[in-house]
Amino acid sequence: MRHLPLNMHDSYGGMRMAIYAAGLDVEVRSSPSLPGNMMGCYCEATRTILIDRRLPYVAKRCVLVHELVHWLHGDEQCGINETRTRMGTNPRKWVIDLFDSVYSGDS
């Protein structure tokens, strides 16, 4: 699995800068519009994330995190893997995982 050395509390712009600074093999681009209700997508063949340029920055940040989970697992499909991707971007799960990592081994 790939590694994601980002601070998930960063802004959308901060996360994009951190991706390039870390030299990750994924490119983030904006698109003037995406088909249907798509806000973003990931292509494994080109390792490119596209995000709809019309979205507000808060939404862009959420979409970027969601698509980065697809990149982490090397998949580009929603559907059967979407449950895993949604769990990976669920803020409550991130807090629980952080709590577990901080307090693991303590009784």
Short mmCIF file of N, CA and C in Angstrom, two decimals:
data_model
loop_
_atom_site.label_atom_id
_atom_site.label_comp_id
_atom_site.label_asym_id
_atom_site.label_seq_id
_atom_site.Cartn_x
_atom_site.Cartn_y
_atom_site.Cartn_z
N MET A 1 0.84 -1.19 0.00
CA MET A 1 0.00 0.00 0.00
C MET A 1 0.88 1.25 0.00
N ARG A 2 0.42 2.27 -0.63
CA ARG A 2 1.15 3.54 -0.68
C ARG A 2 1.04 4.27 0.65
N HIS A 3 1.94 5.22 0.84
CA HIS A 3 1.99 5.99 2.09
C HIS A 3 1.53 7.42 1.81
N LEU A 4 0.77 7.98 2.74
CA LEU A 4 0.24 9.33 2.57
C LEU A 4 0.71 10.22 3.72
N PRO A 5 1.85 10.91 3.54
CA PRO A 5 2.41 11.73 4.63
C PRO A 5 1.83 13.15 4.65
N LEU A 6 0.51 13.24 4.83
CA LEU A 6 -0.14 14.55 4.82
C LEU A 6 -0.81 14.83 6.15
N ASN A 7 -0.96 16.09 6.46
CA ASN A 7 -1.73 16.51 7.62
C ASN A 7 -3.16 16.71 7.14
N MET A 8 -4.07 15.88 7.61
CA MET A 8 -5.45 15.94 7.15
C MET A 8 -6.19 17.17 7.67
N HIS A 9 -5.53 17.99 8.45
CA HIS A 9 -6.14 19.24 8.93
C HIS A 9 -5.76 20.41 8.03
N ASP A 10 -4.89 20.18 7.05
CA ASP A 10 -4.49 21.25 6.12
C ASP A 10 -5.66 21.69 5.26
N SER A 11 -5.55 22.87 4.71
CA SER A 11 -6.53 23.36 3.74
C SER A 11 -6.34 22.59 2.43
N TYR A 12 -7.26 22.79 1.51
CA TYR A 12 -7.15 22.17 0.19
C TYR A 12 -5.83 22.56 -0.48
N GLY A 13 -5.52 23.85 -0.48
CA GLY A 13 -4.26 24.30 -1.09
C GLY A 13 -3.05 23.75 -0.37
N GLY A 14 -3.11 23.69 0.96
CA GLY A 14 -2.01 23.14 1.75
C GLY A 14 -1.77 21.67 1.45
N MET A 15 -2.87 20.93 1.28
CA MET A 15 -2.74 19.50 0.96
C MET A 15 -2.13 19.31 -0.43
N ARG A 16 -2.55 20.13 -1.39
CA ARG A 16 -1.98 20.01 -2.74
C ARG A 16 -0.49 20.32 -2.72
N MET A 17 -0.10 21.35 -2.00
CA MET A 17 1.33 21.70 -1.90
C MET A 17 2.11 20.57 -1.23
N ALA A 18 1.53 19.97 -0.18
CA ALA A 18 2.21 18.88 0.53
C ALA A 18 2.38 17.66 -0.36
N ILE A 19 1.41 17.38 -1.22
CA ILE A 19 1.51 16.25 -2.15
C ILE A 19 2.72 16.44 -3.05
N TYR A 20 2.88 17.64 -3.60
CA TYR A 20 4.01 17.90 -4.49
C TYR A 20 5.32 17.95 -3.72
N ALA A 21 5.31 18.53 -2.53
CA ALA A 21 6.53 18.62 -1.72
C ALA A 21 7.02 17.23 -1.31
N ALA A 22 6.08 16.31 -1.07
CA ALA A 22 6.46 14.95 -0.66
C ALA A 22 6.87 14.09 -1.85
N GLY A 23 6.67 14.59 -3.06
CA GLY A 23 7.05 13.83 -4.24
C GLY A 23 6.18 12.61 -4.49
N LEU A 24 4.92 12.66 -4.06
CA LEU A 24 4.02 11.53 -4.27
C LEU A 24 3.76 11.34 -5.75
N ASP A 25 3.57 10.09 -6.15
CA ASP A 25 3.37 9.79 -7.57
C ASP A 25 1.89 9.92 -7.96
N VAL A 26 1.31 11.05 -7.60
CA VAL A 26 -0.06 11.36 -7.98
C VAL A 26 -0.11 12.84 -8.35
N GLU A 27 -0.86 13.13 -9.40
CA GLU A 27 -1.01 14.52 -9.84
C GLU A 27 -2.44 14.96 -9.59
N VAL A 28 -2.60 16.14 -9.02
CA VAL A 28 -3.94 16.69 -8.76
C VAL A 28 -4.17 17.82 -9.76
N ARG A 29 -5.28 17.71 -10.49
CA ARG A 29 -5.63 18.72 -11.49
C ARG A 29 -7.07 19.16 -11.27
N SER A 30 -7.37 20.34 -11.74
CA SER A 30 -8.76 20.79 -11.68
C SER A 30 -9.36 20.72 -13.08
N SER A 31 -10.65 20.47 -13.11
CA SER A 31 -11.36 20.36 -14.38
C SER A 31 -12.48 21.40 -14.39
N PRO A 32 -12.71 22.05 -15.55
CA PRO A 32 -13.78 23.05 -15.60
C PRO A 32 -15.14 22.46 -15.25
N SER A 33 -15.34 21.20 -15.57
CA SER A 33 -16.57 20.49 -15.17
C SER A 33 -16.36 19.00 -15.38
N LEU A 34 -17.05 18.23 -14.57
CA LEU A 34 -17.02 16.77 -14.69
C LEU A 34 -18.43 16.30 -15.03
N PRO A 35 -18.56 15.13 -15.64
CA PRO A 35 -19.89 14.67 -16.07
C PRO A 35 -20.82 14.36 -14.89
N GLY A 36 -22.10 14.57 -15.12
CA GLY A 36 -23.11 14.21 -14.12
C GLY A 36 -22.90 14.91 -12.80
N ASN A 37 -23.03 14.15 -11.74
CA ASN A 37 -22.86 14.67 -10.38
C ASN A 37 -21.45 14.46 -9.84
N MET A 38 -20.52 14.07 -10.71
CA MET A 38 -19.15 13.81 -10.24
C MET A 38 -18.50 15.09 -9.73
N MET A 39 -17.88 14.98 -8.56
CA MET A 39 -17.13 16.11 -8.01
C MET A 39 -15.64 15.90 -8.20
N GLY A 40 -15.25 14.63 -8.37
CA GLY A 40 -13.85 14.30 -8.56
C GLY A 40 -13.73 12.87 -9.05
N CYS A 41 -12.55 12.52 -9.53
CA CYS A 41 -12.30 11.14 -9.95
C CYS A 41 -10.79 10.89 -9.90
N TYR A 42 -10.45 9.59 -9.88
CA TYR A 42 -9.05 9.19 -9.87
C TYR A 42 -8.82 8.20 -10.99
N CYS A 43 -7.72 8.35 -11.71
CA CYS A 43 -7.32 7.41 -12.77
C CYS A 43 -6.01 6.76 -12.35
N GLU A 44 -6.04 5.45 -12.13
CA GLU A 44 -4.83 4.73 -11.70
C GLU A 44 -3.79 4.68 -12.81
N ALA A 45 -4.23 4.55 -14.07
CA ALA A 45 -3.28 4.45 -15.19
C ALA A 45 -2.37 5.67 -15.28
N THR A 46 -2.92 6.84 -15.03
CA THR A 46 -2.13 8.07 -15.11
C THR A 46 -1.81 8.64 -13.73
N ARG A 47 -2.36 7.99 -12.69
CA ARG A 47 -2.21 8.45 -11.30
C ARG A 47 -2.55 9.94 -11.20
N THR A 48 -3.74 10.24 -11.70
CA THR A 48 -4.22 11.62 -11.73
C THR A 48 -5.56 11.74 -11.02
N ILE A 49 -5.67 12.75 -10.18
CA ILE A 49 -6.93 13.09 -9.53
C ILE A 49 -7.46 14.35 -10.22
N LEU A 50 -8.72 14.30 -10.65
CA LEU A 50 -9.38 15.47 -11.22
C LEU A 50 -10.44 15.94 -10.24
N ILE A 51 -10.48 17.23 -9.99
CA ILE A 51 -11.46 17.81 -9.08
C ILE A 51 -12.18 18.93 -9.81
N ASP A 52 -13.50 18.96 -9.66
CA ASP A 52 -14.33 19.97 -10.31
C ASP A 52 -13.96 21.35 -9.79
N ARG A 53 -13.54 22.21 -10.67
CA ARG A 53 -13.07 23.55 -10.34
C ARG A 53 -14.17 24.42 -9.74
N ARG A 54 -15.44 24.11 -10.01
CA ARG A 54 -16.55 24.94 -9.54
C ARG A 54 -16.88 24.74 -8.06
N LEU A 55 -16.31 23.71 -7.45
CA LEU A 55 -16.62 23.42 -6.04
C LEU A 55 -16.00 24.45 -5.11
N PRO A 56 -16.66 24.71 -3.97
CA PRO A 56 -16.01 25.56 -2.95
C PRO A 56 -14.81 24.81 -2.36
N TYR A 57 -13.89 25.55 -1.77
CA TYR A 57 -12.65 24.94 -1.27
C TYR A 57 -12.89 23.85 -0.23
N VAL A 58 -13.88 24.01 0.62
CA VAL A 58 -14.17 22.98 1.62
C VAL A 58 -14.55 21.68 0.92
N ALA A 59 -15.39 21.77 -0.10
CA ALA A 59 -15.79 20.58 -0.84
C ALA A 59 -14.60 19.99 -1.60
N LYS A 60 -13.76 20.85 -2.18
CA LYS A 60 -12.57 20.36 -2.90
C LYS A 60 -11.68 19.56 -1.96
N ARG A 61 -11.53 20.03 -0.72
CA ARG A 61 -10.70 19.33 0.26
C ARG A 61 -11.27 17.94 0.55
N CYS A 62 -12.59 17.87 0.75
CA CYS A 62 -13.24 16.57 1.01
C CYS A 62 -13.07 15.63 -0.17
N VAL A 63 -13.27 16.14 -1.37
CA VAL A 63 -13.13 15.33 -2.58
C VAL A 63 -11.68 14.87 -2.73
N LEU A 64 -10.72 15.75 -2.46
CA LEU A 64 -9.31 15.38 -2.56
C LEU A 64 -8.98 14.24 -1.60
N VAL A 65 -9.43 14.34 -0.37
CA VAL A 65 -9.18 13.26 0.60
C VAL A 65 -9.80 11.96 0.12
N HIS A 66 -11.04 12.03 -0.36
CA HIS A 66 -11.72 10.84 -0.87
C HIS A 66 -10.93 10.20 -2.02
N GLU A 67 -10.51 11.00 -2.97
CA GLU A 67 -9.77 10.47 -4.12
C GLU A 67 -8.38 9.98 -3.72
N LEU A 68 -7.77 10.59 -2.71
CA LEU A 68 -6.48 10.11 -2.22
C LEU A 68 -6.59 8.72 -1.62
N VAL A 69 -7.74 8.39 -1.02
CA VAL A 69 -7.93 7.03 -0.50
C VAL A 69 -7.97 6.05 -1.67
N HIS A 70 -8.61 6.43 -2.78
CA HIS A 70 -8.56 5.58 -3.98
C HIS A 70 -7.10 5.40 -4.42
N TRP A 71 -6.33 6.48 -4.45
CA TRP A 71 -4.92 6.40 -4.83
C TRP A 71 -4.15 5.49 -3.88
N LEU A 72 -4.40 5.62 -2.57
CA LEU A 72 -3.70 4.79 -1.59
C LEU A 72 -3.85 3.31 -1.89
N HIS A 73 -5.04 2.92 -2.32
CA HIS A 73 -5.34 1.51 -2.56
C HIS A 73 -5.17 1.11 -4.02
N GLY A 74 -4.81 2.06 -4.87
CA GLY A 74 -4.57 1.74 -6.27
C GLY A 74 -5.84 1.35 -7.01
N ASP A 75 -6.97 1.88 -6.59
CA ASP A 75 -8.21 1.59 -7.31
C ASP A 75 -8.86 2.89 -7.77
N GLU A 76 -9.69 2.76 -8.77
CA GLU A 76 -10.34 3.96 -9.31
C GLU A 76 -11.83 3.76 -9.41
N GLN A 77 -12.31 2.66 -8.86
CA GLN A 77 -13.72 2.35 -9.03
C GLN A 77 -14.51 2.61 -7.76
N CYS A 78 -15.65 3.19 -7.94
CA CYS A 78 -16.62 3.27 -6.86
C CYS A 78 -17.49 2.03 -7.00
N GLY A 79 -18.18 1.67 -5.98
CA GLY A 79 -19.00 0.47 -6.00
C GLY A 79 -18.59 -0.39 -4.84
N ILE A 80 -18.08 -1.59 -5.14
CA ILE A 80 -17.73 -2.52 -4.06
C ILE A 80 -16.62 -1.95 -3.18
N ASN A 81 -15.68 -1.23 -3.77
CA ASN A 81 -14.59 -0.63 -3.00
C ASN A 81 -15.00 0.70 -2.36
N GLU A 82 -16.16 1.22 -2.74
CA GLU A 82 -16.58 2.53 -2.24
C GLU A 82 -16.79 2.51 -0.74
N THR A 83 -17.27 1.39 -0.19
CA THR A 83 -17.46 1.30 1.26
C THR A 83 -16.14 1.52 1.97
N ARG A 84 -15.08 0.89 1.45
CA ARG A 84 -13.76 1.06 2.06
C ARG A 84 -13.30 2.51 1.92
N THR A 85 -13.52 3.11 0.77
CA THR A 85 -13.10 4.49 0.56
C THR A 85 -13.86 5.43 1.47
N ARG A 86 -15.15 5.23 1.61
CA ARG A 86 -15.95 6.09 2.49
C ARG A 86 -15.53 5.90 3.94
N MET A 87 -15.21 4.67 4.34
CA MET A 87 -14.72 4.45 5.71
C MET A 87 -13.38 5.15 5.90
N GLY A 88 -12.55 5.15 4.85
CA GLY A 88 -11.25 5.81 4.94
C GLY A 88 -11.34 7.31 5.05
N THR A 89 -12.44 7.89 4.59
CA THR A 89 -12.60 9.34 4.66
C THR A 89 -13.60 9.75 5.73
N ASN A 90 -14.09 8.80 6.50
CA ASN A 90 -15.04 9.10 7.57
C ASN A 90 -14.30 9.76 8.73
N PRO A 91 -14.62 11.01 9.08
CA PRO A 91 -13.89 11.70 10.15
C PRO A 91 -13.94 10.97 11.49
N ARG A 92 -15.08 10.33 11.80
CA ARG A 92 -15.16 9.60 13.07
C ARG A 92 -14.18 8.44 13.09
N LYS A 93 -14.05 7.75 11.96
CA LYS A 93 -13.10 6.63 11.91
C LYS A 93 -11.67 7.15 12.09
N TRP A 94 -11.34 8.32 11.50
CA TRP A 94 -9.99 8.88 11.65
C TRP A 94 -9.72 9.17 13.12
N VAL A 95 -10.72 9.70 13.84
CA VAL A 95 -10.54 10.02 15.26
C VAL A 95 -10.36 8.73 16.06
N ILE A 96 -11.17 7.72 15.77
CA ILE A 96 -11.05 6.44 16.48
C ILE A 96 -9.68 5.83 16.22
N ASP A 97 -9.23 5.83 14.96
CA ASP A 97 -7.91 5.29 14.63
C ASP A 97 -6.80 6.06 15.35
N LEU A 98 -6.92 7.38 15.40
CA LEU A 98 -5.93 8.19 16.10
C LEU A 98 -5.92 7.85 17.58
N PHE A 99 -7.10 7.75 18.18
CA PHE A 99 -7.23 7.40 19.60
C PHE A 99 -6.59 6.03 19.85
N ASP A 100 -6.90 5.05 18.99
CA ASP A 100 -6.32 3.72 19.15
C ASP A 100 -4.80 3.75 19.05
N SER A 101 -4.25 4.53 18.13
CA SER A 101 -2.80 4.56 17.97
C SER A 101 -2.12 5.26 19.14
N VAL A 102 -2.78 6.27 19.71
CA VAL A 102 -2.20 6.99 20.84
C VAL A 102 -2.25 6.15 22.11
N TYR A 103 -3.37 5.46 22.31
CA TYR A 103 -3.57 4.76 23.57
C TYR A 103 -3.37 3.25 23.47
N SER A 104 -2.89 2.74 22.35
CA SER A 104 -2.68 1.29 22.24
C SER A 104 -1.60 0.85 23.22
N GLY A 105 -1.89 -0.23 23.89
CA GLY A 105 -0.94 -0.76 24.87
C GLY A 105 -1.16 -0.23 26.27
N ASP A 106 -1.94 0.84 26.43
CA ASP A 106 -2.23 1.36 27.76
C ASP A 106 -3.39 0.58 28.35
N SER A 107 -3.30 0.28 29.67
CA SER A 107 -4.43 -0.40 30.29
C SER A 107 -5.04 0.45 31.36
#
